[in-house]
Short mmCIF file of C-alpha atoms in Angstrom, two decimals:
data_model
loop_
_atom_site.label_atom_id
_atom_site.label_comp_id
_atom_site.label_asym_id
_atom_site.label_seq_id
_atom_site.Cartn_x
_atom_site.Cartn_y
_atom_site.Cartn_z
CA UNK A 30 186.28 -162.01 116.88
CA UNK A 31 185.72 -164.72 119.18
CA UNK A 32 183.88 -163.29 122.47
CA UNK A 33 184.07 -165.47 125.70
CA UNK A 34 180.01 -165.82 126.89
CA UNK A 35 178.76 -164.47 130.51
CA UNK A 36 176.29 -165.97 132.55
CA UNK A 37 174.28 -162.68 132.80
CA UNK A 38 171.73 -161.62 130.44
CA UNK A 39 172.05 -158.14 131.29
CA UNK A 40 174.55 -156.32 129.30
CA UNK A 41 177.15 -154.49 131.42
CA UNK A 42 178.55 -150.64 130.55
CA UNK A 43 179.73 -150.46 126.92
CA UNK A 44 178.67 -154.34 126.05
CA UNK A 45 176.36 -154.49 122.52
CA UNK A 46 175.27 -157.81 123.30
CA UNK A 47 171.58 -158.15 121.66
CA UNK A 48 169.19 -159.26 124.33
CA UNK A 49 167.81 -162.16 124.70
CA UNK A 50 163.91 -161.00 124.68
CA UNK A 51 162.31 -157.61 124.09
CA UNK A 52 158.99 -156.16 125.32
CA UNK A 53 156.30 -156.48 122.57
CA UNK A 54 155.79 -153.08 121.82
CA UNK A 55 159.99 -152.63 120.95
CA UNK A 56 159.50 -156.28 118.67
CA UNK A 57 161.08 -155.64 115.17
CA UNK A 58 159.46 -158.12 112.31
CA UNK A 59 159.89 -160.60 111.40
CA UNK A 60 162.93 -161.36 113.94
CA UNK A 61 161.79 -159.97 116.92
CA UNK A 62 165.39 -160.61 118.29
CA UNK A 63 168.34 -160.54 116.04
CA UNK A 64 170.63 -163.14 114.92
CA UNK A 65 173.17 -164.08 116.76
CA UNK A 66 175.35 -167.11 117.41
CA UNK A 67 172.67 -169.76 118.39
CA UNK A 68 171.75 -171.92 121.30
CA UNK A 69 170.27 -174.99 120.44
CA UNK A 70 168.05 -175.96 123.32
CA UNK A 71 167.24 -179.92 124.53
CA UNK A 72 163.62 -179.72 123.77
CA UNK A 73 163.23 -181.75 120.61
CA UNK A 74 159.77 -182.92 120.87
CA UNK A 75 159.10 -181.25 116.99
CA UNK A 76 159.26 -183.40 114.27
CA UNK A 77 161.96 -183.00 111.43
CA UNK A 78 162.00 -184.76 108.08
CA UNK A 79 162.42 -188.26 109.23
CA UNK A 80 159.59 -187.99 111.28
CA UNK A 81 157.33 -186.42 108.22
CA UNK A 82 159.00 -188.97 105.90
CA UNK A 83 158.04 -192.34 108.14
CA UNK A 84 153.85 -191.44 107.06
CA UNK A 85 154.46 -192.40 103.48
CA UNK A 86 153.65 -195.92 103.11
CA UNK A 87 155.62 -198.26 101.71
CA UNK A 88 158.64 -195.76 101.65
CA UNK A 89 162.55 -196.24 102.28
CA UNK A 90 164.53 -193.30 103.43
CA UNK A 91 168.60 -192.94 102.04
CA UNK A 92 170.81 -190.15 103.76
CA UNK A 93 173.57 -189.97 101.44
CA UNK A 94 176.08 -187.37 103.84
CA UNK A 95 178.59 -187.58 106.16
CA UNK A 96 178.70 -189.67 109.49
CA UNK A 97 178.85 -186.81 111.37
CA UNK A 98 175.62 -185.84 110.23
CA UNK A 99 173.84 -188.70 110.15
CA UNK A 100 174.02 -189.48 113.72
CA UNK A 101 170.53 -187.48 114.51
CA UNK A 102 168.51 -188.79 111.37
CA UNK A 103 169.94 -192.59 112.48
CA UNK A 104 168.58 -192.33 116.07
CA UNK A 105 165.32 -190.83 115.08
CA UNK A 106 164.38 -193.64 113.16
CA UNK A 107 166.00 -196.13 115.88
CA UNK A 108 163.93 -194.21 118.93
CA UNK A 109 160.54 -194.49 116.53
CA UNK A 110 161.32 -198.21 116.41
CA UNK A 111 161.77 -197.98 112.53
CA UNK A 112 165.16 -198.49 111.94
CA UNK A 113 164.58 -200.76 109.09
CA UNK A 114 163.19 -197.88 107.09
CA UNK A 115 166.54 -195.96 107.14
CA UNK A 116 169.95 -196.26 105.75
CA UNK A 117 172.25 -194.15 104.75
CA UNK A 118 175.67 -193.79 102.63
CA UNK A 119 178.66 -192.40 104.01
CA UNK A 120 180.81 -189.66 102.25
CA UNK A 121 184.35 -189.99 103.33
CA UNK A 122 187.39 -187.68 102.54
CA UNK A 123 188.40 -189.78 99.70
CA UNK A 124 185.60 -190.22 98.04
CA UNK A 125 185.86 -186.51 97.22
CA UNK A 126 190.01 -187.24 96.04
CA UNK A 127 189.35 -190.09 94.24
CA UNK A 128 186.32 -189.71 92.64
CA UNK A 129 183.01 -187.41 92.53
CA UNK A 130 179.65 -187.29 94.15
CA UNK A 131 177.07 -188.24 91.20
CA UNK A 132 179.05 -192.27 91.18
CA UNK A 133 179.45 -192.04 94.96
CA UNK A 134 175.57 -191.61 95.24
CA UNK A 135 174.66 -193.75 92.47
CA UNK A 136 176.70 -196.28 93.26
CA UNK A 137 176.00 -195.85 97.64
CA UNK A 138 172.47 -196.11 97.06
CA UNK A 139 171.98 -199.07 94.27
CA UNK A 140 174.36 -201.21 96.94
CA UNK A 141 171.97 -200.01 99.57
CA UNK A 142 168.76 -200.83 97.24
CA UNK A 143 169.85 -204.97 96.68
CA UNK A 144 170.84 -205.18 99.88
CA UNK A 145 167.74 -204.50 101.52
CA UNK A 146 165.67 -207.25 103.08
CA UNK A 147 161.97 -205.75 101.34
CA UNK A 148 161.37 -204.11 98.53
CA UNK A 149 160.52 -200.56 99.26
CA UNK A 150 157.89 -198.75 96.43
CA UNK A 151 159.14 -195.55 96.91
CA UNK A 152 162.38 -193.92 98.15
CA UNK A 153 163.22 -190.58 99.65
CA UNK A 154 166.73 -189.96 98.86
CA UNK A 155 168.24 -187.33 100.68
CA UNK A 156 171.13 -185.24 99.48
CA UNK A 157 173.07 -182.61 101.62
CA UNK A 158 175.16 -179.51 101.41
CA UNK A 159 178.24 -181.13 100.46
CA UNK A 160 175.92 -181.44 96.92
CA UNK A 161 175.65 -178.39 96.85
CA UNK A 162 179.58 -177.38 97.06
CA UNK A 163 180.67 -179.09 94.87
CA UNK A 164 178.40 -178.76 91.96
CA UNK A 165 176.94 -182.37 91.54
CA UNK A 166 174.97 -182.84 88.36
CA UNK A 167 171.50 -183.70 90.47
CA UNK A 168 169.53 -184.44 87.12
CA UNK A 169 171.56 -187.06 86.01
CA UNK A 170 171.64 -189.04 89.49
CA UNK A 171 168.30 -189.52 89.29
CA UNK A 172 168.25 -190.07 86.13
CA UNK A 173 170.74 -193.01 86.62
CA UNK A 174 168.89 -194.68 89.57
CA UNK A 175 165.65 -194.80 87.95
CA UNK A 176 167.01 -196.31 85.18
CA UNK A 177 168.80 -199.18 87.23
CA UNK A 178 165.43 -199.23 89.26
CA UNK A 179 162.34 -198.70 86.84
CA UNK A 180 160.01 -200.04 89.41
CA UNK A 181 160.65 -197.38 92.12
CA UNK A 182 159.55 -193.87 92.64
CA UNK A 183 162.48 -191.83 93.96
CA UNK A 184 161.47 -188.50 95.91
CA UNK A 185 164.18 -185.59 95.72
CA UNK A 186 164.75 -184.65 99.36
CA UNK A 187 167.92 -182.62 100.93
CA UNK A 188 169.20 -182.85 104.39
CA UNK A 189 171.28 -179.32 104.09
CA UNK A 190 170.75 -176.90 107.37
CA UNK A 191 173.17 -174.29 105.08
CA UNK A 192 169.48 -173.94 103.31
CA UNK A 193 167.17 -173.44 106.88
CA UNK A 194 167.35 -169.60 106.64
CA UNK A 195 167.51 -168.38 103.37
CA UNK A 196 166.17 -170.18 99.80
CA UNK A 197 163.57 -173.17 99.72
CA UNK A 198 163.99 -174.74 103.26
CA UNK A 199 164.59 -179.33 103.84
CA UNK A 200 160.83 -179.10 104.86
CA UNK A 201 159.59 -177.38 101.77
CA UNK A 202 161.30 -179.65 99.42
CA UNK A 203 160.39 -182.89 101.25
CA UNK A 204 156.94 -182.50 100.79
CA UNK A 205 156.70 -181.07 97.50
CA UNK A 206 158.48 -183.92 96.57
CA UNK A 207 156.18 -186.05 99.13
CA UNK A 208 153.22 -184.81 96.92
CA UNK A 209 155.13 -185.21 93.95
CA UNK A 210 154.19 -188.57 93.72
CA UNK A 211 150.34 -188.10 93.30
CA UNK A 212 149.74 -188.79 89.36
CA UNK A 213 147.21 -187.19 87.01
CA UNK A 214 144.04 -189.96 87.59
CA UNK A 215 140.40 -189.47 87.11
CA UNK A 216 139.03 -186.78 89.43
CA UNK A 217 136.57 -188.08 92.16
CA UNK A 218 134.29 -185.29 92.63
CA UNK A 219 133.00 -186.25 96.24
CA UNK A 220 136.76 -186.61 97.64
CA UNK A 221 138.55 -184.24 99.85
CA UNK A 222 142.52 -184.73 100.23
CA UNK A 223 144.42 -183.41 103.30
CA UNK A 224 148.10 -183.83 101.88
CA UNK A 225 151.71 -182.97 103.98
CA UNK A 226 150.77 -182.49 107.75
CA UNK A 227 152.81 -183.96 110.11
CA UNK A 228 149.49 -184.27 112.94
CA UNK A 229 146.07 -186.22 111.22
CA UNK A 230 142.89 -183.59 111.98
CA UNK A 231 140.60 -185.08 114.20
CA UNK A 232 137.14 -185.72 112.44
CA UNK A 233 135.21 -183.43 115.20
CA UNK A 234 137.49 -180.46 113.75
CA UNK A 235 135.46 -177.70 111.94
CA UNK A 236 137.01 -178.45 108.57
CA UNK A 237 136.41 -182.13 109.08
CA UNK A 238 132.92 -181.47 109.75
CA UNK A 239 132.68 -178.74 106.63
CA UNK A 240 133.55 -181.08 104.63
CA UNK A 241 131.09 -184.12 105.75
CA UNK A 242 128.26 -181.44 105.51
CA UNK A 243 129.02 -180.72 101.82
CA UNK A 244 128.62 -184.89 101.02
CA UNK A 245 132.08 -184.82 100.64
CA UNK A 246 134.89 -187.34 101.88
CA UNK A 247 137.39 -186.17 103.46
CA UNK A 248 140.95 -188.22 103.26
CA UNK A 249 144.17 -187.51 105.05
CA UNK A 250 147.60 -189.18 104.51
CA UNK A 251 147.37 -190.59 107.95
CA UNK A 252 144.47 -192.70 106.50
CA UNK A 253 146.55 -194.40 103.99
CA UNK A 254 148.09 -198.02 105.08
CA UNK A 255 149.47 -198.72 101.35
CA UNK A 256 151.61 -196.92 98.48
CA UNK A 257 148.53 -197.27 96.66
CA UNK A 258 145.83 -195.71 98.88
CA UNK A 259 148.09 -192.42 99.20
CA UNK A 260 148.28 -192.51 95.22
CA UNK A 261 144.18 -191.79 95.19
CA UNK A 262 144.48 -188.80 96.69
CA UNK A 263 145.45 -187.57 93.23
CA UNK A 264 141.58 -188.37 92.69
CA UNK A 265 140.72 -185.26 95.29
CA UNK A 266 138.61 -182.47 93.81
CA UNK A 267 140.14 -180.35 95.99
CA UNK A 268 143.82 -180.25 97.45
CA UNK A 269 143.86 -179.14 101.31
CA UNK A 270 147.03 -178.45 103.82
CA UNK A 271 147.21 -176.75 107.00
CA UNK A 272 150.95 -176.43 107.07
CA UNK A 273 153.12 -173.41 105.98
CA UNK A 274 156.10 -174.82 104.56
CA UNK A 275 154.06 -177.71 102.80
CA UNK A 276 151.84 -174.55 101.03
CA UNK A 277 154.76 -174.03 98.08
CA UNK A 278 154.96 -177.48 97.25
CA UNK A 279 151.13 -178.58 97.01
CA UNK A 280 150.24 -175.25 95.13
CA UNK A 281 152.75 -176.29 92.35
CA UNK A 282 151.41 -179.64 92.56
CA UNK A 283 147.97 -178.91 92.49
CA UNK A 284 148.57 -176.76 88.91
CA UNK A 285 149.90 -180.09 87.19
CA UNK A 286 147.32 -181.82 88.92
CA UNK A 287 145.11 -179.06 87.17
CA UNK A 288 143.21 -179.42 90.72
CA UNK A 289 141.91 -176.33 93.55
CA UNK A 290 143.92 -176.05 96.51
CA UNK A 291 143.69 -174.48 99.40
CA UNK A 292 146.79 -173.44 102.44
CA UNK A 293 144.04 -173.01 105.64
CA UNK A 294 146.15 -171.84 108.42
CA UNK A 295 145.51 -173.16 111.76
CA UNK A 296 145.15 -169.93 113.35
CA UNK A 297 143.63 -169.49 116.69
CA UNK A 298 142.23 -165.86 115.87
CA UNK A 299 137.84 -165.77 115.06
CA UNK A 300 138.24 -163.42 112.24
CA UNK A 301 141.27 -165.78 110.10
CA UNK A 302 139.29 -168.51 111.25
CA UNK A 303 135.98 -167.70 110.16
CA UNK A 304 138.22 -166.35 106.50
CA UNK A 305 138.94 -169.71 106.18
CA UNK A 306 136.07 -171.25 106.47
CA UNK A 307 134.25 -168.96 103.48
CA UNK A 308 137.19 -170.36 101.29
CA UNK A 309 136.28 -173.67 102.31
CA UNK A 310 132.71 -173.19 102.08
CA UNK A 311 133.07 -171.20 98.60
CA UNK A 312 135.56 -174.16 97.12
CA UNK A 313 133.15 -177.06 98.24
CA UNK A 314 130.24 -175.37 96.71
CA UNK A 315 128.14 -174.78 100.28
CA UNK A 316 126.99 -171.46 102.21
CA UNK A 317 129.72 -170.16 104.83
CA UNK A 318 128.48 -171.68 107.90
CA UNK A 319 127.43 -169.23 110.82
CA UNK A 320 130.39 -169.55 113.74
CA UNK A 321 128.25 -167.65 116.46
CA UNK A 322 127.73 -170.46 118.65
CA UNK A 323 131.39 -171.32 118.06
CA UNK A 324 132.48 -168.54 119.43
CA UNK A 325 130.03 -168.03 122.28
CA UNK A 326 131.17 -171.39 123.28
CA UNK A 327 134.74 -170.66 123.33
CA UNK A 328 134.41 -167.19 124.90
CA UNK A 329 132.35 -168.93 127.97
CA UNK A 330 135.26 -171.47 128.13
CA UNK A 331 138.03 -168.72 127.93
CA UNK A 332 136.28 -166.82 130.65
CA UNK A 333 136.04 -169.54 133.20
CA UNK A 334 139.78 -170.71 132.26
CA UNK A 335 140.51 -166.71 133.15
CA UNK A 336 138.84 -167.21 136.79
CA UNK A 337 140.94 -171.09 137.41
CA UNK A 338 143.73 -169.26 136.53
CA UNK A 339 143.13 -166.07 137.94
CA UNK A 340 147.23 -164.57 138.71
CA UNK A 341 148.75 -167.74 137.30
CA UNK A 342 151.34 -166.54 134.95
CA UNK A 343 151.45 -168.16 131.37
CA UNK A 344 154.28 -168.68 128.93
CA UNK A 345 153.61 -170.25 125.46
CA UNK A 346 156.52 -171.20 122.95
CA UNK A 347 155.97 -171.45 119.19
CA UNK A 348 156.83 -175.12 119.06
CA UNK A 349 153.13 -176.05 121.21
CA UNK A 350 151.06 -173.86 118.70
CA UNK A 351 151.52 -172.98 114.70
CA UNK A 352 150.21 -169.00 115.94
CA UNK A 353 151.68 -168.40 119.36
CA UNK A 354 150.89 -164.48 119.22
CA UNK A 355 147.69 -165.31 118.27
CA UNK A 356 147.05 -167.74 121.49
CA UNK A 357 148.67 -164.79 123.90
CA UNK A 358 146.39 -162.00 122.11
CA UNK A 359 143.26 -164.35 122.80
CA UNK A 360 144.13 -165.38 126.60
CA UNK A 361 145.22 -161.91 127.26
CA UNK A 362 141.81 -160.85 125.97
CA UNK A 363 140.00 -162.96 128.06
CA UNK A 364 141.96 -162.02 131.26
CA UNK A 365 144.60 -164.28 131.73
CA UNK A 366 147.97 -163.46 132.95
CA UNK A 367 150.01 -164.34 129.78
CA UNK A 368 153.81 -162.87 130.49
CA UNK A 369 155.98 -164.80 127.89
CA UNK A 370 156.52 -166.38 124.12
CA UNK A 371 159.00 -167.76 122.97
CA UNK A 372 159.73 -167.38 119.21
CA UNK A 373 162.24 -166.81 117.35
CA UNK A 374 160.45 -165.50 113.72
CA UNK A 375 156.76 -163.83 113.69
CA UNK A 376 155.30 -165.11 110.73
CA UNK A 377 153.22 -162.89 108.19
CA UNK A 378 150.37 -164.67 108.92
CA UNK A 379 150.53 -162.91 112.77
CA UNK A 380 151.57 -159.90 112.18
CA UNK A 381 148.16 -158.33 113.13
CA UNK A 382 148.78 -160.19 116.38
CA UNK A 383 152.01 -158.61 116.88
CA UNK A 384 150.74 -155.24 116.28
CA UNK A 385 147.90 -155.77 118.68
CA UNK A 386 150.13 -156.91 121.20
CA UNK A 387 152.76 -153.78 120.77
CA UNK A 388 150.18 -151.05 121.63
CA UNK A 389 147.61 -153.25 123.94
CA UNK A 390 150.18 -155.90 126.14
CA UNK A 391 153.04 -153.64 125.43
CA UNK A 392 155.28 -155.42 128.54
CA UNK A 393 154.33 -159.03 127.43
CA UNK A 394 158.33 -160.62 126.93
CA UNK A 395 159.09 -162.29 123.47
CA UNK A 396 161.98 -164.24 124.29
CA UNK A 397 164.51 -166.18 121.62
CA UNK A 398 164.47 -169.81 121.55
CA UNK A 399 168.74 -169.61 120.61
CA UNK A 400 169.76 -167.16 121.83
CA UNK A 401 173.33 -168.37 123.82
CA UNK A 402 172.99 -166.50 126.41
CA UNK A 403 169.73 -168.62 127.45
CA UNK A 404 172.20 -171.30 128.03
CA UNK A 405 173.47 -170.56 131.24
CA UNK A 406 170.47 -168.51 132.46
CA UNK A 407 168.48 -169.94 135.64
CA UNK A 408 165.26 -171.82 134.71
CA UNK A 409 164.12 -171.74 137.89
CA UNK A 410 161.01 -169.42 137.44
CA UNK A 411 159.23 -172.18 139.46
CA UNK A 412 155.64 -174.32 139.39
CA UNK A 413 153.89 -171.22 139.94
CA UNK A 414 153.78 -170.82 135.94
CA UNK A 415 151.88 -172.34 133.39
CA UNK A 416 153.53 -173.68 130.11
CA UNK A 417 152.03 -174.05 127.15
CA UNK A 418 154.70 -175.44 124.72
CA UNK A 419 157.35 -178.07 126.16
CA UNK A 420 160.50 -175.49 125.02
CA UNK A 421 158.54 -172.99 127.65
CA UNK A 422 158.05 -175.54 130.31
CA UNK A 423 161.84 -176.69 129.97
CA UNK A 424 163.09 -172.28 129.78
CA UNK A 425 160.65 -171.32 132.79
CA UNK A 426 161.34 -174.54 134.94
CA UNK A 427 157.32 -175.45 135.60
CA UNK A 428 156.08 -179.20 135.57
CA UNK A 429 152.54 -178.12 134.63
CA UNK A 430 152.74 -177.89 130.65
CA UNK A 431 150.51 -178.23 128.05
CA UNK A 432 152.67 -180.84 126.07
CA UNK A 433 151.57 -180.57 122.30
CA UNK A 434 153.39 -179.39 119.34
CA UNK A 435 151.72 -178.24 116.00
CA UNK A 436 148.41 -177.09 117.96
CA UNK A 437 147.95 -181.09 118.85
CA UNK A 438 146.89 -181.15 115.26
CA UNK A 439 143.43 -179.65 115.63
CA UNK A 440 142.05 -176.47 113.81
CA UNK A 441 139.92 -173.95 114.16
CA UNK A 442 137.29 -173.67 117.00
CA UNK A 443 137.54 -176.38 118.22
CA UNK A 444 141.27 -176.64 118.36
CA UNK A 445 140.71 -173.25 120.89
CA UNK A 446 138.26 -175.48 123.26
CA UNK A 447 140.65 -178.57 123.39
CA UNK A 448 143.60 -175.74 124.11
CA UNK A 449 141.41 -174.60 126.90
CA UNK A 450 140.34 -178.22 128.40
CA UNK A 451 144.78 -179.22 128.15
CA UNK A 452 145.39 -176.27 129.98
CA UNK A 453 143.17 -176.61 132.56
CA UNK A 454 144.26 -180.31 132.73
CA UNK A 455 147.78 -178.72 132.71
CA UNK A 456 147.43 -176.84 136.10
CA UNK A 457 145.96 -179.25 138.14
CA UNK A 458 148.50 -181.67 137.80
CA UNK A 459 152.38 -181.81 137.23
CA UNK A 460 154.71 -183.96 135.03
CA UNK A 461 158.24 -184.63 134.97
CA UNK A 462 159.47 -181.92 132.28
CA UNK A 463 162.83 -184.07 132.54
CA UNK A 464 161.58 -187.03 131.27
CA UNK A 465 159.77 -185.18 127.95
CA UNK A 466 163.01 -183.28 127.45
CA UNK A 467 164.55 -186.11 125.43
CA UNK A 468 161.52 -187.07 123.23
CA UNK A 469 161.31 -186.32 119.89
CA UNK A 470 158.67 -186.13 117.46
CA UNK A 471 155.44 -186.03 119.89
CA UNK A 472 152.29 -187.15 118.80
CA UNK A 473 153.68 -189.96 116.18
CA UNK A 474 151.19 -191.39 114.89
CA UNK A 475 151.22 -195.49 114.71
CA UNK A 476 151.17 -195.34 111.10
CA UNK A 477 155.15 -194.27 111.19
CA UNK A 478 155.73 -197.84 112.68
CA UNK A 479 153.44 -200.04 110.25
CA UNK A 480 154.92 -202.81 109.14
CA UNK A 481 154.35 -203.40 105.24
#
């Protein structure tokens, strides 16, 4: 039943509303608010699978859905400037009377395929639910187009949200199917790949600089300018990703491949970071490096952010950092006044963090990013708080923000010193949170817009 919404977050006598945050030591896992019917807030500055798919090289994207759908995935690619790399075919009404979905896509995306002005070396093409519903024989569409098309590598994608919560997610899918393309070749034993993150890792990172010290190379698909320079990573000794929902895909990969790989979190905790450094160390061959200094060195920085900072309250949101708990266990630790995060799922990968946070910061608020009653609630909190995260900047109503998503794409101990020195930078000056609001997909690199 249909329930008209309130503007007040509290619930009134005999209301079962769920709330929309709960102290952290009352947080259920791994939702530490329940579903309900969502809000889906402004702040779009994450990337979604256009975004990921514009860093293969040499690649055409096909959205073969609805028009109602396709509006998002359209203006992505025309506010990254990379229209040309999209197109899509529309599934109307009749097309389901008349005839069925396997000739509608076959058919929608050969037309699309000799009409284009280029001729792209790979294509992603992405199916959606409607697929799904109706039962379409998957196997024998692609079957079809690479036979019309011997010369192209299609990459089974899916556009279908009904799959976001439960099952293999878009995200996974895309880049399995992203990595996918890497064939069996000669292995090159002094090569490193870094395969399906969205954000390249800067060279001064402490995996970066891991690898140099073995003698190894390290290569990233933001390196890659051509089809064929993305196709040597199937050369890499060893198979590396920092992203969770790329982690199913390249571990399947990697066992056809008949190559190591390794899923190293980018957590912001000294113990999971220093874990993941002895598998590094132990796969490349080399002694776990000693992190003392490391840590001294971000302790000392911690400490003095503590005393900038001193009463400033901090919120963080899980779309600025990959381990949000983690960041609020470490600046709590180190004194500073962190009072919200906003999250909607705790990972497994934090669920020590949540349980140090119930018993030792057991006020600290874990606020939903969807839940509907956050649409009409007052963001008015004021520039007396510090966001880190631009969905916490837009929810508390601050202009000082730390605006990253993905942990800015750095890793390790050094990503917790470059957190420090952008929040720092953060509170002494303010930026118009209105402007961001409407971005999407921060931090693209220029590779999305190269021209092949």
């Amino acid at each position: 039943m249909l329930r008209r919404l309130r503007p007040s977050l509290a619930p009134e006598a005999g209301d079962q509303r769920t709330p929309a945050w709960v102290r952290a030591a009352d947080a259920s896992f791994p939702r530490p608010v329940p579903n309900v019917l969502e809000f889906n807030a402004p702040v779009h500055e994450n990337w979604n699978i256009v975004h990921t798919g514009m860093l293969m090289p040499e690649c055409h994207q096909i959205y073969v859905c609805a028009d109602n759908c396709l509006r998002g995935v359209v203006l992505t690619a025309a506010e990254m400037g990379a229209s040309e790399r999209l197109s899509s075919v529309v599934i109307e009404e009749a097309d389901l009377l008349r005839d069925n979905l396997e000739s509608v896509t076959i058919e929608g995306v050969s037309d699309v395929l000799r009409k284009l002005t280029y001729h792209p070396r790979a294509v992603m093409v992405f199916l959606v639910c409607l697929h799904h519903f109706v039962g379409t024989d998957v196997r024998y569409v692609y079957a079809e187009l690479e036979r019309r098309f011997p010369r192209v590598r299609f990459l089974r994608c899916w556009m279908d949200p009904i799959m976001q919560k439960t099952g293999i997610t878009p995200e996974q899918r895309q880049r399995r199917a992203m990595a996918e393309l890497l064939d069996p070749v000669p292995q090159d034993e002094n090569l490193v790949g870094v395969l399906s993150d969205d954000l390249r890792l800067p060279d001064d990172s402490d995996l970066a600089r891991l690898v140099r010290s073995s003698g190894r190379r390290l290569m990233q698909l933001h390196d890659c300018a051509r089809l064929d320079d993305y196709l040597s990573l199937g050369a890499s000794s060893l198979l590396v990703t920092r992203t969770a929902v790329a982690a199913w895909g390249l571990a399947k990969v990697a066992r056809r491949l008949e190559r190591p790989y390794l899923y190293l979190p980018p957590a912001l905790d000294y113990e999971a970071i220093d874990a993941s450094l002895g598998r590094l160390a132990q796969a490349l061959g080399v002694p776990t490096p000693n992190t003392r200094e490391q840590r001294r060195a971000c302790d000392a920085a911690l400490d003095a952010l503590a005393r900038r900072l001193a009463g400033v309250p901090v919120a963080i949101d899980a779309l600025a950092v990959n381990h949000p708990l983690e960041l609020a266990r470490l600046l709590l630790e180190h004194g500073l006044d962190v009072r919200r995060v906003y999250l909607d799922v705790v990972s497994d990968e934090e669920r020590g963090a949540l349980a140090w946070l119930r018993s030792q910061a057991p006020d600290l608020e874990l606020w939903s990013t969807v839940h509907p009653t956050l649409r009409q609630r007052p963001r008015t909190d004021g520039d007396g708080w510090l966001a880190v995260g631009p969905k916490a900047a837009w929810f508390v109503g601050t202009s000082h923000v730390v605006n990253v998503i993905e942990t800015d794409g750095h890793w390790g101990y050094e990503a917790i010193l470059h957190l420090v020195g952008l929040m720092e930078r953060a509170w002494a000056a303010s930026v118009d949170v209105r402007s961001l609001v409407p971005r999407k997909g921060l931090g693209l690199p220029c590779a999305c817009q190269m021209p092949w």
